PDB file of C-alpha atoms in Angstrom:
ATOM      1  CA  MET A  19       0.000   0.000   0.000  1.00  0.00           C
ATOM      2  CA  ALA A  20       1.448   3.413  -0.980  1.00  0.00           C
ATOM      3  CA  THR A  21       1.123   6.548   1.172  1.00  0.00           C
ATOM      4  CA  PHE A  22       0.655  10.146  -0.089  1.00  0.00           C
ATOM      5  CA  PHE A  23       4.431  10.604   0.006  1.00  0.00           C
ATOM      6  CA  GLY A  24       5.081   7.455  -2.023  1.00  0.00           C
ATOM      7  CA  GLU A  25       6.167   5.339   0.928  1.00  0.00           C
ATOM      8  CA  VAL A  26       5.236   1.661   0.563  1.00  0.00           C
ATOM      9  CA  LEU A  27       3.703   0.024   3.616  1.00  0.00           C
ATOM     10  CA  SER A  28       2.940  -3.662   4.158  1.00  0.00           C
ATOM     11  CA  VAL A  29      -0.741  -4.572   4.258  1.00  0.00           C
ATOM     12  CA  TYR A  30      -1.920  -5.475   7.773  1.00  0.00           C
ATOM     13  CA  SER A  31      -5.334  -6.931   8.649  1.00  0.00           C
ATOM     14  CA  ARG A  32      -6.768  -7.154  12.168  1.00  0.00           C
ATOM     15  CA  ALA A  33      -9.395  -9.662  11.024  1.00  0.00           C
ATOM     16  CA  VAL A  34      -6.996 -12.621  11.297  1.00  0.00           C
ATOM     17  CA  GLU A  35      -5.921 -11.651  14.794  1.00  0.00           C
ATOM     18  CA  GLU A  36      -9.535 -11.097  15.914  1.00  0.00           C
ATOM     19  CA  ASP A  37     -10.560 -14.496  14.523  1.00  0.00           C
ATOM     20  CA  GLU A  38      -7.727 -16.147  16.470  1.00  0.00           C
ATOM     21  CA  GLU A  39      -8.757 -14.316  19.649  1.00  0.00           C
ATOM     22  CA  ASP A  40     -12.408 -15.360  19.182  1.00  0.00           C
ATOM     23  CA  LEU A  41     -11.312 -18.963  18.648  1.00  0.00           C
ATOM     24  CA  GLU A  42      -9.204 -18.920  21.813  1.00  0.00           C
ATOM     25  CA  GLU A  43     -12.080 -17.359  23.797  1.00  0.00           C
ATOM     26  CA  ASN A  44     -14.560 -19.921  22.441  1.00  0.00           C
ATOM     27  CA  GLU A  45     -12.226 -22.786  23.358  1.00  0.00           C
ATOM     28  CA  GLU A  46     -11.716 -21.319  26.817  1.00  0.00           C
ATOM     29  CA  ASP A  47     -15.471 -20.843  27.310  1.00  0.00           C
ATOM     30  CA  GLU A  48     -16.103 -24.404  26.142  1.00  0.00           C
ATOM     31  CA  GLN A  49     -13.514 -25.711  28.604  1.00  0.00           C
ATOM     32  CA  ILE A  50     -15.123 -23.763  31.451  1.00  0.00           C
ATOM     33  CA  ARG A  51     -18.540 -25.133  30.484  1.00  0.00           C
ATOM     34  CA  ARG A  52     -17.218 -28.705  30.441  1.00  0.00           C
ATOM     35  CA  GLU A  53     -15.589 -28.291  33.841  1.00  0.00           C
ATOM     36  CA  LEU A  54     -18.778 -26.791  35.270  1.00  0.00           C
ATOM     37  CA  GLU A  55     -20.891 -29.628  33.860  1.00  0.00           C
ATOM     38  CA  GLU A  56     -18.525 -32.173  35.387  1.00  0.00           C
ATOM     39  CA  LYS A  57     -18.664 -30.392  38.735  1.00  0.00           C
ATOM     40  CA  ARG A  58     -22.481 -30.355  38.657  1.00  0.00           C
ATOM     41  CA  GLU A  59     -22.731 -34.094  38.017  1.00  0.00           C
ATOM     42  CA  VAL A  60     -24.641 -36.113  40.616  1.00  0.00           C
ATOM     43  CA  HIS A  61     -22.412 -38.746  42.222  1.00  0.00           C
ATOM     44  CA  LEU A  62     -23.741 -41.793  44.074  1.00  0.00           C
ATOM     45  CA  GLN A  63     -21.504 -43.475  46.641  1.00  0.00           C
ATOM     46  CA  TRP A  64     -22.664 -46.862  47.913  1.00  0.00           C
ATOM     47  CA  SER A  65     -21.382 -49.102  50.669  1.00  0.00           C
ATOM     48  CA  PRO A  66     -18.801 -51.739  49.588  1.00  0.00           C
ATOM     49  CA  GLU A  67     -21.413 -54.512  49.688  1.00  0.00           C
ATOM     50  CA  VAL A  68     -23.890 -52.607  47.501  1.00  0.00           C
ATOM     51  CA  SER A  69     -21.148 -51.393  45.156  1.00  0.00           C
ATOM     52  CA  GLU A  70     -19.928 -54.944  44.532  1.00  0.00           C
ATOM     53  CA  SER A  71     -23.469 -56.097  43.799  1.00  0.00           C
ATOM     54  CA  LEU A  72     -24.080 -53.238  41.357  1.00  0.00           C
ATOM     55  CA  LYS A  73     -20.735 -53.828  39.600  1.00  0.00           C
ATOM     56  CA  SER A  74     -21.762 -57.456  39.093  1.00  0.00           C
ATOM     57  CA  GLY A  75     -24.784 -56.238  37.159  1.00  0.00           C
ATOM     58  CA  ASN A  76     -27.281 -56.795  39.950  1.00  0.00           C
ATOM     59  CA  LYS A  77     -29.891 -54.224  40.947  1.00  0.00           C
ATOM     60  CA  LEU A  78     -30.954 -53.379  44.489  1.00  0.00           C
ATOM     61  CA  GLN A  79     -33.903 -55.635  45.276  1.00  0.00           C
ATOM     62  CA  CYS A  80     -36.419 -53.042  46.395  1.00  0.00           C
ATOM     63  CA  THR A  81     -40.169 -53.377  46.905  1.00  0.00           C
ATOM     64  CA  ASP A  82     -40.678 -50.146  48.866  1.00  0.00           C
ATOM     65  CA  PHE A  83     -38.720 -46.954  48.272  1.00  0.00           C
ATOM     66  CA  ILE A  84     -39.552 -44.042  50.592  1.00  0.00           C
ATOM     67  CA  LEU A  85     -38.150 -40.677  49.524  1.00  0.00           C
ATOM     68  CA  ALA A  86     -38.345 -37.722  51.928  1.00  0.00           C
ATOM     69  CA  VAL A  87     -37.631 -34.291  50.413  1.00  0.00           C
ATOM     70  CA  GLY A  88     -37.310 -31.333  52.783  1.00  0.00           C
ATOM     71  CA  HIS A  89     -36.418 -30.876  56.436  1.00  0.00           C
ATOM     72  CA  ASN A  90     -39.810 -31.802  57.922  1.00  0.00           C
ATOM     73  CA  ALA A  91     -40.214 -34.875  55.739  1.00  0.00           C
ATOM     74  CA  ALA A  92     -36.644 -36.052  56.379  1.00  0.00           C
ATOM     75  CA  ARG A  93     -36.764 -35.437  60.107  1.00  0.00           C
ATOM     76  CA  PHE A  94     -40.129 -37.161  60.346  1.00  0.00           C
ATOM     77  CA  LEU A  95     -38.339 -40.321  59.202  1.00  0.00           C
ATOM     78  CA  SER A  96     -35.497 -39.638  61.646  1.00  0.00           C
ATOM     79  CA  VAL A  97     -37.912 -39.322  64.580  1.00  0.00           C
ATOM     80  CA  TYR A  98     -40.523 -41.983  63.784  1.00  0.00           C
ATOM     81  CA  VAL A  99     -38.621 -44.584  61.730  1.00  0.00           C
ATOM     82  CA  LEU A 100     -34.820 -44.379  61.817  1.00  0.00           C
ATOM     83  CA  THR A 101     -34.449 -44.091  65.600  1.00  0.00           C
ATOM     84  CA  SER A 102     -34.466 -47.881  65.847  1.00  0.00           C
ATOM     85  CA  ALA A 103     -31.239 -49.795  65.261  1.00  0.00           C
ATOM     86  CA  ASN A 104     -32.901 -51.654  62.429  1.00  0.00           C
ATOM     87  CA  TRP A 105     -31.431 -49.519  59.636  1.00  0.00           C
ATOM     88  CA  ASP A 106     -28.077 -49.300  57.904  1.00  0.00           C
ATOM     89  CA  ALA A 107     -26.774 -46.297  55.967  1.00  0.00           C
ATOM     90  CA  VAL A 108     -25.893 -47.858  52.601  1.00  0.00           C
ATOM     91  CA  GLY A 109     -25.030 -44.828  50.493  1.00  0.00           C
ATOM     92  CA  HIS A 110     -25.326 -41.144  49.776  1.00  0.00           C
ATOM     93  CA  ALA A 111     -25.486 -38.730  46.856  1.00  0.00           C
ATOM     94  CA  SER A 112     -23.166 -35.759  46.363  1.00  0.00           C
ATOM     95  CA  VAL A 113     -24.592 -32.671  44.682  1.00  0.00           C
ATOM     96  CA  TRP A 114     -22.792 -29.428  43.853  1.00  0.00           C
ATOM     97  CA  ASN A 115     -24.686 -26.322  42.700  1.00  0.00           C
ATOM     98  CA  GLU A 116     -25.280 -22.682  43.557  1.00  0.00           C
ATOM     99  CA  ARG A 117     -26.967 -23.596  46.856  1.00  0.00           C
ATOM    100  CA  SER A 118     -25.399 -26.949  47.740  1.00  0.00           C
ATOM    101  CA  ARG A 119     -21.693 -27.574  48.135  1.00  0.00           C
ATOM    102  CA  ALA A 120     -20.739 -31.239  48.067  1.00  0.00           C
ATOM    103  CA  VAL A 121     -17.421 -32.017  49.748  1.00  0.00           C
ATOM    104  CA  SER A 122     -15.153 -34.750  48.419  1.00  0.00           C
ATOM    105  CA  GLY A 123     -14.658 -37.589  50.876  1.00  0.00           C
ATOM    106  CA  GLN A 124     -17.958 -36.798  52.583  1.00  0.00           C
ATOM    107  CA  THR A 125     -19.446 -39.693  54.562  1.00  0.00           C
ATOM    108  CA  SER A 126     -23.080 -40.783  54.619  1.00  0.00           C
ATOM    109  CA  GLU A 127     -23.587 -39.245  58.048  1.00  0.00           C
ATOM    110  CA  GLU A 128     -22.360 -35.856  56.784  1.00  0.00           C
ATOM    111  CA  SER A 129     -24.329 -35.877  53.547  1.00  0.00           C
ATOM    112  CA  ALA A 130     -27.639 -34.110  52.940  1.00  0.00           C
ATOM    113  CA  CYS A 131     -28.841 -36.983  50.743  1.00  0.00           C
ATOM    114  CA  VAL A 132     -28.574 -40.356  52.476  1.00  0.00           C
ATOM    115  CA  PHE A 133     -29.891 -43.859  51.678  1.00  0.00           C
ATOM    116  CA  TYR A 134     -30.852 -46.324  54.419  1.00  0.00           C
ATOM    117  CA  ARG A 135     -31.797 -49.986  54.114  1.00  0.00           C
ATOM    118  CA  GLN A 136     -33.753 -52.063  56.575  1.00  0.00           C
ATOM    119  CA  LYS A 137     -31.669 -54.846  58.153  1.00  0.00           C
ATOM    120  CA  ASP A 138     -34.486 -57.390  58.574  1.00  0.00           C
ATOM    121  CA  ASN A 139     -36.052 -56.572  55.218  1.00  0.00           C
ATOM    122  CA  PRO A 140     -33.414 -55.269  52.765  1.00  0.00           C
ATOM    123  CA  SER A 141     -36.089 -54.683  50.132  1.00  0.00           C
ATOM    124  CA  VAL A 142     -37.159 -51.510  52.003  1.00  0.00           C
ATOM    125  CA  LEU A 143     -35.072 -48.469  51.109  1.00  0.00           C
ATOM    126  CA  ILE A 144     -35.284 -44.939  52.509  1.00  0.00           C
ATOM    127  CA  CYS A 145     -33.721 -41.756  51.145  1.00  0.00           C
ATOM    128  CA  GLN A 146     -33.591 -38.428  52.993  1.00  0.00           C
ATOM    129  CA  VAL A 147     -32.921 -35.320  50.901  1.00  0.00           C
ATOM    130  CA  THR A 148     -32.411 -31.990  52.674  1.00  0.00           C
ATOM    131  CA  CYS A 149     -30.130 -30.341  50.108  1.00  0.00           C
ATOM    132  CA  TYR A 150     -31.153 -28.257  47.111  1.00  0.00           C
ATOM    133  CA  ILE A 151     -31.050 -30.076  43.779  1.00  0.00           C
ATOM    134  CA  ALA A 152     -30.940 -27.676  40.842  1.00  0.00           C
ATOM    135  CA  GLU A 153     -33.278 -27.947  37.877  1.00  0.00           C
ATOM    136  CA  ASP A 154     -30.531 -29.221  35.552  1.00  0.00           C
ATOM    137  CA  GLN A 155     -29.663 -31.963  38.085  1.00  0.00           C
ATOM    138  CA  LEU A 156     -33.164 -33.341  38.746  1.00  0.00           C
ATOM    139  CA  PHE A 157     -33.323 -35.669  35.741  1.00  0.00           C
ATOM    140  CA  GLN A 158     -29.768 -36.871  36.368  1.00  0.00           C
ATOM    141  CA  TRP A 159     -30.443 -37.609  40.070  1.00  0.00           C
ATOM    142  CA  THR A 160     -33.636 -39.498  39.259  1.00  0.00           C
ATOM    143  CA  GLU A 161     -32.098 -41.523  36.414  1.00  0.00           C
ATOM    144  CA  ARG A 162     -29.033 -42.549  38.409  1.00  0.00           C
ATOM    145  CA  VAL A 163     -30.931 -43.546  41.553  1.00  0.00           C
ATOM    146  CA  PHE A 164     -33.640 -45.557  39.792  1.00  0.00           C
ATOM    147  CA  ASP A 165     -31.041 -47.188  37.536  1.00  0.00           C
ATOM    148  CA  CYS A 166     -29.728 -48.894  40.701  1.00  0.00           C
ATOM    149  CA  LEU A 167     -33.149 -50.285  41.691  1.00  0.00           C
ATOM    150  CA  GLN A 168     -35.016 -53.358  40.563  1.00  0.00           C
ATOM    151  CA  LEU A 169     -38.158 -51.788  39.093  1.00  0.00           C
ATOM    152  CA  ARG A 170     -40.358 -54.879  39.048  1.00  0.00           C
ATOM    153  CA  GLU A 171     -42.996 -54.697  41.821  1.00  0.00           C
ATOM    154  CA  LEU A 172     -41.435 -51.468  43.079  1.00  0.00           C
ATOM    155  CA  ASN A 173     -43.649 -49.101  45.091  1.00  0.00           C
ATOM    156  CA  VAL A 174     -42.507 -45.524  45.660  1.00  0.00           C
ATOM    157  CA  THR A 175     -43.752 -43.138  48.357  1.00  0.00           C
ATOM    158  CA  VAL A 176     -42.573 -39.526  48.263  1.00  0.00           C
ATOM    159  CA  LEU A 177     -42.951 -37.187  51.251  1.00  0.00           C
ATOM    160  CA  SER A 178     -42.468 -33.540  50.351  1.00  0.00           C
ATOM    161  CA  ASP A 179     -42.396 -30.211  52.219  1.00  0.00           C
ATOM    162  CA  SER A 180     -44.141 -27.124  50.904  1.00  0.00           C
ATOM    163  CA  SER A 181     -45.148 -23.713  52.242  1.00  0.00           C
ATOM    164  CA  VAL A 182     -48.866 -23.065  52.600  1.00  0.00           C
ATOM    165  CA  ALA A 183     -48.191 -19.690  50.946  1.00  0.00           C
ATOM    166  CA  GLU A 184     -47.730 -21.622  47.694  1.00  0.00           C
ATOM    167  CA  TYR A 185     -51.118 -23.340  48.022  1.00  0.00           C
ATOM    168  CA  LYS A 186     -53.785 -21.819  45.783  1.00  0.00           C
ATOM    169  CA  THR A 187     -57.393 -22.021  46.933  1.00  0.00           C
ATOM    170  CA  ALA A 188     -60.521 -19.897  47.096  1.00  0.00           C
ATOM    171  CA  ASP A 189     -61.212 -21.261  50.592  1.00  0.00           C
ATOM    172  CA  TYR A 190     -59.136 -19.314  53.108  1.00  0.00           C
ATOM    173  CA  LEU A 191     -60.276 -21.596  55.954  1.00  0.00           C
ATOM    174  CA  CYS A 192     -58.526 -24.508  54.268  1.00  0.00           C
ATOM    175  CA  CYS A 193     -55.162 -22.732  54.505  1.00  0.00           C
ATOM    176  CA  SER A 194     -55.830 -21.758  58.116  1.00  0.00           C
ATOM    177  CA  SER A 195     -55.983 -25.459  59.041  1.00  0.00           C
ATOM    178  CA  ALA A 196     -52.328 -26.027  58.056  1.00  0.00           C
ATOM    179  CA  PRO A 197     -50.441 -28.304  58.165  1.00  0.00           C
ATOM    180  CA  PHE A 198     -52.333 -30.629  55.796  1.00  0.00           C
ATOM    181  CA  LEU A 199     -51.554 -33.251  53.151  1.00  0.00           C
ATOM    182  CA  ARG A 200     -52.385 -33.409  49.457  1.00  0.00           C
ATOM    183  CA  SER A 201     -51.519 -36.248  47.087  1.00  0.00           C
ATOM    184  CA  LEU A 202     -50.664 -37.020  43.472  1.00  0.00           C
ATOM    185  CA  HIS A 203     -50.002 -40.482  42.050  1.00  0.00           C
ATOM    186  CA  THR A 204     -49.055 -42.289  38.871  1.00  0.00           C
ATOM    187  CA  GLY A 205     -51.450 -44.341  36.769  1.00  0.00           C
ATOM    188  CA  ALA A 206     -49.796 -47.546  38.009  1.00  0.00           C
ATOM    189  CA  PHE A 207     -50.663 -46.732  41.640  1.00  0.00           C
ATOM    190  CA  SER A 208     -53.622 -48.937  42.575  1.00  0.00           C
ATOM    191  CA  GLY A 209     -53.959 -48.052  46.256  1.00  0.00           C
ATOM    192  CA  LYS A 210     -56.056 -45.357  47.864  1.00  0.00           C
ATOM    193  CA  PRO A 211     -54.179 -42.235  49.036  1.00  0.00           C
ATOM    194  CA  VAL A 212     -54.644 -41.253  52.678  1.00  0.00           C
ATOM    195  CA  CYS A 213     -55.729 -37.727  51.731  1.00  0.00           C
ATOM    196  CA  GLN A 214     -57.479 -35.894  48.911  1.00  0.00           C
ATOM    197  CA  SER A 215     -55.760 -35.178  45.623  1.00  0.00           C
ATOM    198  CA  LEU A 216     -53.914 -31.950  44.969  1.00  0.00           C
ATOM    199  CA  GLU A 217     -56.379 -29.517  43.416  1.00  0.00           C
ATOM    200  CA  GLN A 218     -55.709 -27.496  40.293  1.00  0.00           C
ATOM    201  CA  PRO A 219     -54.000 -25.129  39.643  1.00  0.00           C
ATOM    202  CA  ASN A 220     -51.559 -26.365  42.325  1.00  0.00           C
ATOM    203  CA  ILE A 221     -48.556 -28.315  41.091  1.00  0.00           C
ATOM    204  CA  VAL A 222     -45.699 -30.418  42.450  1.00  0.00           C
ATOM    205  CA  THR A 223     -42.223 -29.142  41.609  1.00  0.00           C
ATOM    206  CA  GLY A 224     -38.567 -30.020  42.138  1.00  0.00           C
ATOM    207  CA  LEU A 225     -37.365 -33.532  42.934  1.00  0.00           C
ATOM    208  CA  PRO A 226     -40.860 -34.921  43.797  1.00  0.00           C
ATOM    209  CA  ALA A 227     -42.084 -33.845  40.343  1.00  0.00           C
ATOM    210  CA  ALA A 228     -39.036 -35.364  38.619  1.00  0.00           C
ATOM    211  CA  VAL A 229     -39.560 -38.678  40.432  1.00  0.00           C
ATOM    212  CA  LEU A 230     -43.294 -38.666  39.687  1.00  0.00           C
ATOM    213  CA  ASN A 231     -42.663 -38.041  35.967  1.00  0.00           C
ATOM    214  CA  HIS A 232     -39.993 -40.752  35.812  1.00  0.00           C
ATOM    215  CA  CYS A 233     -42.256 -43.275  37.518  1.00  0.00           C
ATOM    216  CA  GLU A 234     -45.198 -42.404  35.267  1.00  0.00           C
ATOM    217  CA  VAL A 235     -43.076 -43.051  32.167  1.00  0.00           C
ATOM    218  CA  HIS A 236     -41.757 -46.355  33.551  1.00  0.00           C
ATOM    219  CA  ARG A 237     -45.147 -47.401  34.985  1.00  0.00           C
ATOM    220  CA  ILE A 238     -43.978 -47.554  38.583  1.00  0.00           C
ATOM    221  CA  ALA A 239     -46.616 -47.354  41.318  1.00  0.00           C
ATOM    222  CA  THR A 240     -45.887 -44.022  43.003  1.00  0.00           C
ATOM    223  CA  VAL A 241     -47.685 -41.597  45.285  1.00  0.00           C
ATOM    224  CA  VAL A 242     -46.487 -38.161  46.363  1.00  0.00           C
ATOM    225  CA  TYR A 243     -47.715 -36.710  49.659  1.00  0.00           C
ATOM    226  CA  GLN A 244     -47.091 -32.985  49.831  1.00  0.00           C
ATOM    227  CA  CYS A 245     -47.412 -31.371  53.253  1.00  0.00           C
ATOM    228  CA  TYR A 246     -48.395 -27.691  53.305  1.00  0.00           C
ATOM    229  CA  SER A 247     -47.234 -26.027  56.500  1.00  0.00           C
ATOM    230  CA  ASP A 248     -47.360 -22.465  57.824  1.00  0.00           C
ATOM    231  CA  VAL A 249     -44.218 -22.974  59.927  1.00  0.00           C
ATOM    232  CA  ILE A 250     -40.793 -22.340  58.451  1.00  0.00           C
ATOM    233  CA  GLY A 251     -38.350 -25.014  59.560  1.00  0.00           C
ATOM    234  CA  PRO A 252     -38.845 -28.422  61.208  1.00  0.00           C
ATOM    235  CA  ASP A 253     -41.516 -28.729  63.902  1.00  0.00           C
ATOM    236  CA  SER A 254     -43.228 -31.667  65.591  1.00  0.00           C
ATOM    237  CA  VAL A 255     -46.776 -30.830  64.449  1.00  0.00           C
ATOM    238  CA  THR A 256     -45.807 -30.742  60.773  1.00  0.00           C
ATOM    239  CA  MET A 257     -43.865 -33.979  61.116  1.00  0.00           C
ATOM    240  CA  GLU A 258     -46.842 -35.810  62.597  1.00  0.00           C
ATOM    241  CA  THR A 259     -48.898 -34.867  59.542  1.00  0.00           C
ATOM    242  CA  TYR A 260     -46.918 -37.435  57.537  1.00  0.00           C
ATOM    243  CA  LYS A 261     -47.797 -40.363  59.838  1.00  0.00           C
ATOM    244  CA  PRO A 262     -50.877 -41.602  57.893  1.00  0.00           C
ATOM    245  CA  ALA A 263     -48.816 -41.779  54.702  1.00  0.00           C
ATOM    246  CA  LEU A 264     -46.508 -44.465  56.087  1.00  0.00           C
ATOM    247  CA  THR A 265     -49.163 -46.222  58.148  1.00  0.00           C
ATOM    248  CA  LYS A 266     -50.551 -47.446  54.819  1.00  0.00           C
ATOM    249  CA  LEU A 267     -47.331 -49.388  54.185  1.00  0.00           C
ATOM    250  CA  GLY A 268     -48.213 -51.816  56.984  1.00  0.00           C
ATOM    251  CA  LYS A 269     -45.450 -54.211  58.025  1.00  0.00           C
ATOM    252  CA  SER A 270     -42.863 -52.696  55.647  1.00  0.00           C
ATOM    253  CA  ILE A 271     -42.373 -49.705  57.948  1.00  0.00           C
ATOM    254  CA  GLN A 272     -42.784 -49.729  61.720  1.00  0.00           C
ATOM    255  CA  LEU A 273     -43.495 -46.270  63.125  1.00  0.00           C
ATOM    256  CA  ASP A 274     -42.425 -45.370  66.643  1.00  0.00           C
ATOM    257  CA  PRO A 275     -45.796 -44.453  68.221  1.00  0.00           C
ATOM    258  CA  SER A 276     -44.276 -42.289  70.940  1.00  0.00           C
ATOM    259  CA  PRO A 277     -40.747 -41.024  70.276  1.00  0.00           C
ATOM    260  CA  SER A 278     -38.815 -39.868  73.312  1.00  0.00           C
ATOM    261  CA  THR A 279     -38.588 -36.223  74.295  1.00  0.00           C
ATOM    262  CA  ASP A 280     -34.837 -36.251  73.693  1.00  0.00           C
ATOM    263  CA  VAL A 281     -35.346 -37.460  70.126  1.00  0.00           C
ATOM    264  CA  LEU A 282     -37.972 -34.789  69.462  1.00  0.00           C
ATOM    265  CA  ARG A 283     -35.725 -32.103  70.898  1.00  0.00           C
ATOM    266  CA  LYS A 284     -32.876 -33.274  68.678  1.00  0.00           C
ATOM    267  CA  PHE A 285     -34.809 -33.214  65.411  1.00  0.00           C
ATOM    268  CA  ALA A 286     -37.754 -30.866  65.951  1.00  0.00           C
ATOM    269  CA  ARG A 287     -39.079 -27.767  67.626  1.00  0.00           C
ATOM    270  CA  THR A 288     -42.209 -28.204  69.714  1.00  0.00           C
ATOM    271  CA  ASN A 289     -45.098 -25.784  70.246  1.00  0.00           C
ATOM    272  CA  VAL A 290     -43.960 -23.468  67.480  1.00  0.00           C
ATOM    273  CA  GLN A 291     -46.285 -20.646  66.505  1.00  0.00           C
ATOM    274  CA  SER A 292     -46.807 -19.917  62.836  1.00  0.00           C
ATOM    275  CA  ASN A 293     -43.936 -17.766  61.583  1.00  0.00           C
ATOM    276  CA  LEU A 294     -44.842 -17.802  57.929  1.00  0.00           C
ATOM    277  CA  TYR A 295     -44.951 -14.019  57.718  1.00  0.00           C
ATOM    278  CA  ILE A 296     -42.174 -13.244  60.222  1.00  0.00           C
TER     279      ILE A 296
END
C-alpha cells in the first residue's frame, strides 16, 4: 500500500488476529462449560457390599422406596422410623450447585442426601434429601438412583415439604388449618391415598415432580404426599402430619408411636407458633 508521500507500507489486517482471539475465547469458554458440567454431576456413593453387587450387574432388590424431600419430611423419618437400630446407611449422593456444596470424601452421616436400608427386610429403602437439587440436576439424580433399583414390583412413596403460601385455593379456611396433606399419584398406583388429591392449579415441583414423571413413564406405582405447613423449619406438628402416609405401608415400615422427648428435641421444635410471615 502506498502513502501520499510514495512510501510503501505492508498490508496489515486485524481480522486474522480477531478471529484467532475469538477462537481462543470460544475454546476457553467451552472448557469452562465442560468443567462446570462435570462439577455439577450427581455422584452416588454406595457401601462396599452394595457397590460390589451393582458392579456385578445386579440391581438393588427393592419393593418399597420411601423418599423424603425437605427438612420436615426427612426429620419425620429420623424421629418416627430411623431411631431404631434396624437400619443401615448404605449410600449417599453428592450434589454441587449454587446452593449446595458437596465435599469430596464426605461420609453418609455428613451428607444431605442419604440412603438407608432395613436390616431385617433389605427390600425396604429410605432416602432423605435436605439439600437443594438444581433444575438441571433433577433428571440426572432421578435416572441414576432408579437405575440402581429393581423396578419390578417397586412401590414408591414420596414425602415432600411445601409452604402453605404456595397453596392456591378460594377457601381461606382450608389454609388456616395447616399443616395438611395433598396427594398425586401415577397411573400404576392402585392403592387409595390417605388424603385428597392436589387440586388445580396447584402443582408439584422439584425432585418430587421429577420422580413422579420418571415413575409415570416407567409405569412404577408411586404416590407423592405434599405437606403444606405455615411454619418455616422443622416442627413436631408438621412432622406428625406425615404419619398416615406411612401407616398405609403396613409391616414394611414400623413407626415409633411415641418417640422420646430427647429425640424430638434433637430433630424438631415443639409448640412453634406460625412464623410464615415473620
